Short mmCIF file of C-alpha atoms and ligand atoms in Angstrom, two decimals:
data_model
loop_
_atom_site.label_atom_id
_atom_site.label_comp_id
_atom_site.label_asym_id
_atom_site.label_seq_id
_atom_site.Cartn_x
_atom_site.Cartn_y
_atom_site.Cartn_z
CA UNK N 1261 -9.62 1.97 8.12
CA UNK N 1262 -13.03 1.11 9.59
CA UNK N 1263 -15.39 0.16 6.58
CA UNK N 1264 -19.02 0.94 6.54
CA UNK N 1265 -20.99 -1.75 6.32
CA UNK N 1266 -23.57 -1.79 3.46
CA UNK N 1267 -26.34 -4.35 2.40
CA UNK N 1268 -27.06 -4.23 -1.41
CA UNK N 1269 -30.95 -5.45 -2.68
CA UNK N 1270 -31.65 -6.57 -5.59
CA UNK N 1271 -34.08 -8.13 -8.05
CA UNK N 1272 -32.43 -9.46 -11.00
CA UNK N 1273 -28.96 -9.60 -13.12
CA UNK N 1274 -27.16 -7.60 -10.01
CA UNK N 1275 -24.87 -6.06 -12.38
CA UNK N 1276 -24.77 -2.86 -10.28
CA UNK N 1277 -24.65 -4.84 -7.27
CA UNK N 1278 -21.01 -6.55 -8.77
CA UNK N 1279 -19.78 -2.66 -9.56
CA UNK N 1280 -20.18 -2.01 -6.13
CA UNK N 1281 -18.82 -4.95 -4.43
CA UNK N 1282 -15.63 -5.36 -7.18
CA UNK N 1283 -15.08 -1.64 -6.02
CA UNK N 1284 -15.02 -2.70 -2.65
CA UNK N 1285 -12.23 -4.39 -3.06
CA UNK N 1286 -10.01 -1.47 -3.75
CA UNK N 1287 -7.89 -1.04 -0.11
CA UNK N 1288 -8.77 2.48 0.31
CA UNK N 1289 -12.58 1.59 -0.01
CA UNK N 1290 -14.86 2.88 2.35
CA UNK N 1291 -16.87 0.83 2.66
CA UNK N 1292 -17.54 -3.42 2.36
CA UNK N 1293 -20.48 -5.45 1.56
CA UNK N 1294 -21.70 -7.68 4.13
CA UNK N 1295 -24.94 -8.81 2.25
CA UNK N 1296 -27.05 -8.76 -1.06
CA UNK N 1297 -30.28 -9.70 0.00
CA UNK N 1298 -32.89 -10.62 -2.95
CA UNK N 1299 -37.13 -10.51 -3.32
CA UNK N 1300 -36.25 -13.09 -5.92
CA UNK N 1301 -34.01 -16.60 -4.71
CA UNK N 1302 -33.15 -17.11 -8.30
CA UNK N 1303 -31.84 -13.60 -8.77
CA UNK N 1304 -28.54 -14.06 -11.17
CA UNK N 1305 -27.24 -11.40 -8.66
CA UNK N 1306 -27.04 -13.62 -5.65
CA UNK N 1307 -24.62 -16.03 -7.21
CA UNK N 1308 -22.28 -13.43 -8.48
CA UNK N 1309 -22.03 -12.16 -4.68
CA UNK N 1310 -21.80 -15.72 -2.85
CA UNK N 1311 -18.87 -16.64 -5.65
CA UNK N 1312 -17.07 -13.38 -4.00
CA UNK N 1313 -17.78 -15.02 -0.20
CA UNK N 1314 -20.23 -12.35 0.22
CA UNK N 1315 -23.52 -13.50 2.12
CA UNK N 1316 -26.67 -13.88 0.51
CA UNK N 1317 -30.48 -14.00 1.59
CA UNK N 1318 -32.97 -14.56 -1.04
CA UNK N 1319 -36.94 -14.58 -0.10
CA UNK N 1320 -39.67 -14.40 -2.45
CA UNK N 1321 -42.21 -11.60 -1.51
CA UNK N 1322 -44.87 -14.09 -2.99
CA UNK N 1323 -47.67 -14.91 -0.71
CA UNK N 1324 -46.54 -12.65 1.83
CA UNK N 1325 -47.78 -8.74 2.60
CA UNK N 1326 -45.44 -5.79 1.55
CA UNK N 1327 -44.47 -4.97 5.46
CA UNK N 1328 -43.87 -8.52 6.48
CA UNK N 1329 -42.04 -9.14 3.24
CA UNK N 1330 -39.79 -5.82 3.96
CA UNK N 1331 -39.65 -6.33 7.84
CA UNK N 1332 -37.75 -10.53 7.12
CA UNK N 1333 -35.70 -8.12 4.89
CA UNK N 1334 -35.23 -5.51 7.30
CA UNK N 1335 -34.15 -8.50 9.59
CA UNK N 1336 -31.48 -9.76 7.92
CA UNK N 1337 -29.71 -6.66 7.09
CA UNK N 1338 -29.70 -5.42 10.58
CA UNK N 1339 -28.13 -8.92 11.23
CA UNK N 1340 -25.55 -8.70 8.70
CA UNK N 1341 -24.82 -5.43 10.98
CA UNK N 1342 -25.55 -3.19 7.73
CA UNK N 1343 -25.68 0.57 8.73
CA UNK N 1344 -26.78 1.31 4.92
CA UNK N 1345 -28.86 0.03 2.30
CA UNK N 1346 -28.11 0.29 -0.97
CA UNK N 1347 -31.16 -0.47 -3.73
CA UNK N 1348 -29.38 -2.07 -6.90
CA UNK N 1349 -32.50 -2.96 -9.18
CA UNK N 1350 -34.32 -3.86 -6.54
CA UNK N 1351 -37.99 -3.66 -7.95
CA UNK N 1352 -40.18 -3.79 -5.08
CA UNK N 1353 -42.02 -0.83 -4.22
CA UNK N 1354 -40.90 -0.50 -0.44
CA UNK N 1355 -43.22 0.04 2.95
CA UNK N 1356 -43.54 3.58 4.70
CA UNK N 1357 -41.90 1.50 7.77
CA UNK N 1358 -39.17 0.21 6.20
CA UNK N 1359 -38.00 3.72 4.42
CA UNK N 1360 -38.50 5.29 7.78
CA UNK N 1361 -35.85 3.10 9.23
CA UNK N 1362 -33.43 3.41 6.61
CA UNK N 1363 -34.01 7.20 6.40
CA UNK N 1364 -31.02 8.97 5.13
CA UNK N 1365 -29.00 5.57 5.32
CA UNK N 1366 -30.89 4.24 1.84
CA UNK N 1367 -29.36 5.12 -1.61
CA UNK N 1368 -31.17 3.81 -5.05
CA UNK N 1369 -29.59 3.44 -8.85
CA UNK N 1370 -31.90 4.68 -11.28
CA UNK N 1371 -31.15 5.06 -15.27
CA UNK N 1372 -32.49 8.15 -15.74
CA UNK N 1373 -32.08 11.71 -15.11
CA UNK N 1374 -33.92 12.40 -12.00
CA UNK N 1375 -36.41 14.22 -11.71
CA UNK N 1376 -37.11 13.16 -15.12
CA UNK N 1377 -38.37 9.80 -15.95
CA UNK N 1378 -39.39 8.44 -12.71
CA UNK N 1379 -40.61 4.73 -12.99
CA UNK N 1380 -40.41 2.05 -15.29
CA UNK N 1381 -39.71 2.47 -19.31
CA UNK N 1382 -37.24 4.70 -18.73
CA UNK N 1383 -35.07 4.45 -22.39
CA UNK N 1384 -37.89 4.41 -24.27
CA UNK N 1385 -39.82 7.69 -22.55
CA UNK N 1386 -36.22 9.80 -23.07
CA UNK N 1387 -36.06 8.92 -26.85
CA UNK N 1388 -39.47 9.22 -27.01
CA UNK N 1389 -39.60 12.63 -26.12
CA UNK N 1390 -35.96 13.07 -28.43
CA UNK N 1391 -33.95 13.87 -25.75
CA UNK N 1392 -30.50 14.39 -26.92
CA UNK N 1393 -29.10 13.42 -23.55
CA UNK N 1394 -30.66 10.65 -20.68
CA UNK N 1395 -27.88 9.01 -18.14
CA UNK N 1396 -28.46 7.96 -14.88
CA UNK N 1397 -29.18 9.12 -10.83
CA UNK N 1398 -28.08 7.91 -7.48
CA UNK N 1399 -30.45 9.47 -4.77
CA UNK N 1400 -31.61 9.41 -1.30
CA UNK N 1401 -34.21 6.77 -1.16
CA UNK N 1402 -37.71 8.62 0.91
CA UNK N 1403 -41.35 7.61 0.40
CA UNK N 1404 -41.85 8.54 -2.23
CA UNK N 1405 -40.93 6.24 -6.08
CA UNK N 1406 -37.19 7.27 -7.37
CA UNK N 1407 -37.29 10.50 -5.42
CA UNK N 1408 -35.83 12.32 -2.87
CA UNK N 1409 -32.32 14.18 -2.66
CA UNK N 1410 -29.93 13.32 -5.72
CA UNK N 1411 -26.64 12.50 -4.52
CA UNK N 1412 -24.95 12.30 -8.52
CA UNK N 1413 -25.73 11.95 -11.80
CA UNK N 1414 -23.75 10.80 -15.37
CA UNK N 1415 -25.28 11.90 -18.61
CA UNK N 1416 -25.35 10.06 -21.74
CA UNK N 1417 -25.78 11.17 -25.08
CA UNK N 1418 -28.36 9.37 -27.25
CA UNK N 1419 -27.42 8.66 -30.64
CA UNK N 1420 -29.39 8.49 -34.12
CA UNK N 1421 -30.79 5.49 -34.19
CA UNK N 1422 -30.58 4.43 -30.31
CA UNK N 1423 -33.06 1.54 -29.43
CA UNK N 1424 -34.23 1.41 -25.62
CA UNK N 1425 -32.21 -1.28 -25.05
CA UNK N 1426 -28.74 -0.22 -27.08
CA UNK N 1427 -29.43 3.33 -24.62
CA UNK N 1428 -29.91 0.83 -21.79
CA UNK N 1429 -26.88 -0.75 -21.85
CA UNK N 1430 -24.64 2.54 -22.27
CA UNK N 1431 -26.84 3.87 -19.25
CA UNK N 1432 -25.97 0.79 -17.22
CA UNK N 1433 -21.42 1.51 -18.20
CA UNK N 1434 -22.27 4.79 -16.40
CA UNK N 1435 -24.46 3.26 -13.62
CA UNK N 1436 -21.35 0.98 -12.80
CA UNK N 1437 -19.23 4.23 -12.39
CA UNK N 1438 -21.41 6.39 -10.83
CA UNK N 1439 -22.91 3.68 -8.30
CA UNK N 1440 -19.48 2.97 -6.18
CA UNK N 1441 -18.23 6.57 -6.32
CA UNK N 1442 -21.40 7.98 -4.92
CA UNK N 1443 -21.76 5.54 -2.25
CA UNK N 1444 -18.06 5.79 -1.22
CA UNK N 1445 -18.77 9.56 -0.88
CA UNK N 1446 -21.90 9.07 1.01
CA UNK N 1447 -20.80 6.65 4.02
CA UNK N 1448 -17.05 9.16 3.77
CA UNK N 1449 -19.30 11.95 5.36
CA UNK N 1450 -20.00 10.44 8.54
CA UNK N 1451 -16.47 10.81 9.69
CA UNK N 1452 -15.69 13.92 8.16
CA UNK N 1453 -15.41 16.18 10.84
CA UNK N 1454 -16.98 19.52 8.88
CA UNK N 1455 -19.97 17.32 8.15
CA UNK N 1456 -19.79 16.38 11.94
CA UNK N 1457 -19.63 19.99 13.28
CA UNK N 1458 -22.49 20.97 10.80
CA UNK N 1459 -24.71 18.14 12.69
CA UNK N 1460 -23.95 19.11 16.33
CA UNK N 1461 -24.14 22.60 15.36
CA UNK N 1462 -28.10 22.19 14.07
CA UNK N 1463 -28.51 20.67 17.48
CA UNK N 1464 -26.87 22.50 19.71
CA UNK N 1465 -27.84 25.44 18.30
CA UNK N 1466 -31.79 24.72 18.54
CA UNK N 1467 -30.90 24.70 22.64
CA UNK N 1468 -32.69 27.97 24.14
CA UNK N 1469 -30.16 30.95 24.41
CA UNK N 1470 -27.52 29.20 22.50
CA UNK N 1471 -24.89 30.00 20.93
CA UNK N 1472 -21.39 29.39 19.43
CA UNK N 1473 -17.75 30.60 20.23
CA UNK N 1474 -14.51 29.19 19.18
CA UNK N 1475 -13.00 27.77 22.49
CA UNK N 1476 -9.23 26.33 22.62
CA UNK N 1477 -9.63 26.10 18.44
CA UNK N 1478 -12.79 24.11 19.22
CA UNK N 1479 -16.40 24.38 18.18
CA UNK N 1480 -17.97 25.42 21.67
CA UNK N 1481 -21.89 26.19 22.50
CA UNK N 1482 -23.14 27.51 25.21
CA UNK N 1483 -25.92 29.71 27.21
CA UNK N 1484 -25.72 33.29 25.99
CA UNK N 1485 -23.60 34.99 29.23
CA UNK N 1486 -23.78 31.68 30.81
CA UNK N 1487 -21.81 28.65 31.08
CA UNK N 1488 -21.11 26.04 28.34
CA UNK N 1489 -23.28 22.93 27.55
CA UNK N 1490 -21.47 20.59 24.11
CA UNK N 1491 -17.50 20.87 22.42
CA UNK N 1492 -16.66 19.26 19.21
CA UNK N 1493 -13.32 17.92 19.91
CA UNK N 1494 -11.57 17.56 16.88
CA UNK N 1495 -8.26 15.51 16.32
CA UNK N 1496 -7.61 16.82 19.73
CA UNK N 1497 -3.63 16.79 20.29
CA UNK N 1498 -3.57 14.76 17.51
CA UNK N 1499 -5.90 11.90 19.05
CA UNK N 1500 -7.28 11.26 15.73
CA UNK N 1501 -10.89 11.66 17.10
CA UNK N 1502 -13.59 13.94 16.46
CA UNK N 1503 -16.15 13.91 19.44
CA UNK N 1504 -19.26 15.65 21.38
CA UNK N 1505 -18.52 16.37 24.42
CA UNK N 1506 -21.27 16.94 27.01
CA UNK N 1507 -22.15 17.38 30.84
CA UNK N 1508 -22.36 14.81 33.19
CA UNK N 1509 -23.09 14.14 36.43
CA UNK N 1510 -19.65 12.76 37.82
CA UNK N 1511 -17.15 10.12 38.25
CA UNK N 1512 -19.56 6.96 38.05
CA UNK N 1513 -22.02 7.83 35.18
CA UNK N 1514 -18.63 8.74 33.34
CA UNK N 1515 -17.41 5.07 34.18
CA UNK N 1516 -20.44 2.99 33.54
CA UNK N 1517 -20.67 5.05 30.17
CA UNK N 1518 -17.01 3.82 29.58
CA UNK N 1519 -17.57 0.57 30.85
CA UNK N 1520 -20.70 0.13 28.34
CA UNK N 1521 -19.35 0.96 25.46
CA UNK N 1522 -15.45 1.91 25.70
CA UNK N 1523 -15.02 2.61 21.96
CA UNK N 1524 -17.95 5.10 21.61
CA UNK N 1525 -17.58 6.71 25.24
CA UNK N 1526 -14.20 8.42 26.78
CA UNK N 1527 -13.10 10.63 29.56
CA UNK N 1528 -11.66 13.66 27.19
CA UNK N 1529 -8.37 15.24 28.95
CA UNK N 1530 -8.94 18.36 30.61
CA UNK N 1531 -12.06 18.12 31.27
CA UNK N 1532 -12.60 16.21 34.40
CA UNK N 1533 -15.31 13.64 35.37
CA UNK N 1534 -18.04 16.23 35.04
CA UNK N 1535 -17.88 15.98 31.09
CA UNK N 1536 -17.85 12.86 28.64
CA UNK N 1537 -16.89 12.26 25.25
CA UNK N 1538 -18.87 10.65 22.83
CA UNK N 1539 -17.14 9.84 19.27
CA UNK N 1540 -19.24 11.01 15.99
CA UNK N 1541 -16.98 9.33 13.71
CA UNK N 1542 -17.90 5.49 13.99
CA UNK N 1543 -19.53 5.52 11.04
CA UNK N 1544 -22.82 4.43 12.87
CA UNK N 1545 -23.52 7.97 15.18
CA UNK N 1546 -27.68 7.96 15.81
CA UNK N 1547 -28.07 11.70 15.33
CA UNK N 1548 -31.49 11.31 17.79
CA UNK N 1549 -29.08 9.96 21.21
CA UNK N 1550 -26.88 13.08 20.33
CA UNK N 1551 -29.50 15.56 20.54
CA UNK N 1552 -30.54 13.79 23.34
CA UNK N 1553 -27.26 14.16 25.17
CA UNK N 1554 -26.86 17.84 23.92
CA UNK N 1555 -30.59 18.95 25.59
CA UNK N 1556 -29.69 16.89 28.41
CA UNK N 1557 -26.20 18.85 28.78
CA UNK N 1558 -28.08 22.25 28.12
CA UNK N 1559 -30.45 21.34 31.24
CA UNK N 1560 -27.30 20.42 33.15
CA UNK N 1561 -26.30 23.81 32.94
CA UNK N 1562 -29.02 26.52 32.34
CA UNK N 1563 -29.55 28.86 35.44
CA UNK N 1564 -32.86 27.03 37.10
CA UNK N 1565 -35.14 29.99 35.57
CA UNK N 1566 -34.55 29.28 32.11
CA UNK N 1567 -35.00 25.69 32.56
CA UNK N 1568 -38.27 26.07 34.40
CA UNK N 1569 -40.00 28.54 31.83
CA UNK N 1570 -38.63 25.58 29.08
CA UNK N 1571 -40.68 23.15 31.65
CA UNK N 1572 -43.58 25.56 31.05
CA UNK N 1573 -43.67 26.05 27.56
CA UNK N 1574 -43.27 22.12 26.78
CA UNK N 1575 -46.39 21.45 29.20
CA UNK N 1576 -48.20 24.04 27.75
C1 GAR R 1976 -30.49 -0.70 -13.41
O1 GAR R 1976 -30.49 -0.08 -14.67
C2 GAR R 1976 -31.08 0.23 -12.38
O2 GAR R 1976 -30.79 1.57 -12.60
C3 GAR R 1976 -32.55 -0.05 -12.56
O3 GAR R 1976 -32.61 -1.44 -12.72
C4 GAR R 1976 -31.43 -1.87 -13.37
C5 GAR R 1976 -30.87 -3.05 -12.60
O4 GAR R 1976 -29.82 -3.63 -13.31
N1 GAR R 1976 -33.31 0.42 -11.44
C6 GAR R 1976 -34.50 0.99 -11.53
O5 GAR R 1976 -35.10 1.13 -12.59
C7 GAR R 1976 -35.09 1.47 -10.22
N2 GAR R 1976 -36.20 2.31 -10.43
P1 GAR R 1976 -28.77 -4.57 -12.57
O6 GAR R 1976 -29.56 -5.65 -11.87
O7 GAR R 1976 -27.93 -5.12 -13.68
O8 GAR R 1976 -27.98 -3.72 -11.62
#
């Protein structure tokens, strides 16, 4: 199995940085940890993760402005080859830049029950306001402080008598479970095929005059009464790949495609040199090329008409 590579950042104890890289170590773990990077060198975190042989990066955010401070960060991740971020107590309020890169790639722990409680003080606000029940959130990480989309959440019951920090530390027992099994799901979807066909579906679909039959059991889009532009190949004769494919112009773009990058890029049986296929389920699929590749197909084959009045309504 292929694991997904994920860079953990954190601020202090790490403690939900350790839940996630002890799960890792499960075999059927999706994904590894190739690097906890820290705002603060002295973070207990960081030693937990270099005693495990993972590598570590810590760099104080002292003395230095919020997007240079992200962008050394943002540096070493994409070195480590991370294709996700995960925030573990990481307490730095991050740069529009850097959660534009990361976008939909970044999850975030936070011990509460999002959307309630946003912020700092967490414990103390839920008993506070008596809430019988507080827990803890993993969510998409956007703009925006400890929002955007929750991926999962764990209650936990407050008893009589709870302090902030006796809540804290039952919180933090969930956090541990809740952290790995959320992230395991997360990085999962990228190779599962319905999640695939869902994505080149949007696309495809947004193509003038599309639309969608079922051709040889495969997802197929083309020009309403005209000819076909993308396939999802899925598993196809038990190849074990799922895959876009799209126009071309021939023989040689088909080979230097290959030749460029031979596990992302094959010639699909069947199909000829006029078509390509392009694997979705690396783990790593930039959703923007694909789109690119499925307009570019859609040109390659809309009747000259329809492509000119597109040419028209784009320069208009
Ligand atoms: C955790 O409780 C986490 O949910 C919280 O910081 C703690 C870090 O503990 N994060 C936030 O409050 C983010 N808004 P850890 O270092 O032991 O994992």
């Amino acid at each position: 199995m292929t694991k997904t590579k994920v860079a953990v950042l954190i601020s202090g104890a790490g403690t939900n940085m350790a839940a996630l890289l002890y799960a890792a170590k499960l075999p059927d773990c999706p994904y590894k940890i190739v690097l906890v990077a820290s705002n603060n060198p002295e973070a207990e975190g960081l030693n937990i993760a270099a005693a495990e042989g993972v590598p570590t990066y810590g760099k104080s955010h002292v003395g230095l402005n919020r997007v240079d401070h992200d962008l050394i960060i943002h540096d070493q991740i994409t070195q480590a080859g991370a294709t996700y971020v995960a925030l573990a107590g990481y307490m730095r309020i991050l740069s529009r830049d850097f959660v534009e890169k990361w976008d939909g790639r970044m999850l975030n722990i936070h011990p509460s029950l999002l959307p309630k409680y946003k912020g700092l003080n967490t414990h103390q606000s839920a008993i506070n306001a008596k809430e019988c029940v507080a827990g803890c959130s993993v969510h998409l990480v956007t703009a925006e402080l400890d929002d955007g989309p929750v991926l999962g959440q764990i209650e936990v019951t407050v008893l009589p008598g709870d302090t902030a920090e006796s809540l804290a530390a039952r919180v933090k027992m969930a956090e541990h479970q809740l952290y790995p099994k959320i992230l395991a799901e997360y990085v999962v979807r990228e190779t599962n095929p319905e999640y695939l066909i869902l994505q080149v579906r949007k696309l495809a679909l947004a193509q003038p005059e599309a639309h969608e039959v079922l051709s040889h059991g495969m997802p197929c889009f083309g020009i309403i009464g005209g000819k076909k532009f993308a396939y999802v190949s899925v598993d196809h004769h038990g190849d074990g790949k799922t895959a876009l494919l799209v126009k071309i112009s021939g023989a040689e773009e088909q080979g230097m495609l290959i030749d460029s990058d031979g596990e992302r890029y094959y010639r699909p049986a069947y199909f000829g040199d006029g078509w390509v296929g392009i694997r979705l389920d690396l783990g790593d699929t930039d959703w923007n090329h694909v789109g690119d590749w499925i307009a570019k197909s859609w040109r390659a084959v809309a009747p000259k008409k329809l492509a000119k009045l597109m040419d028209v309504a784009a320069d208009f």
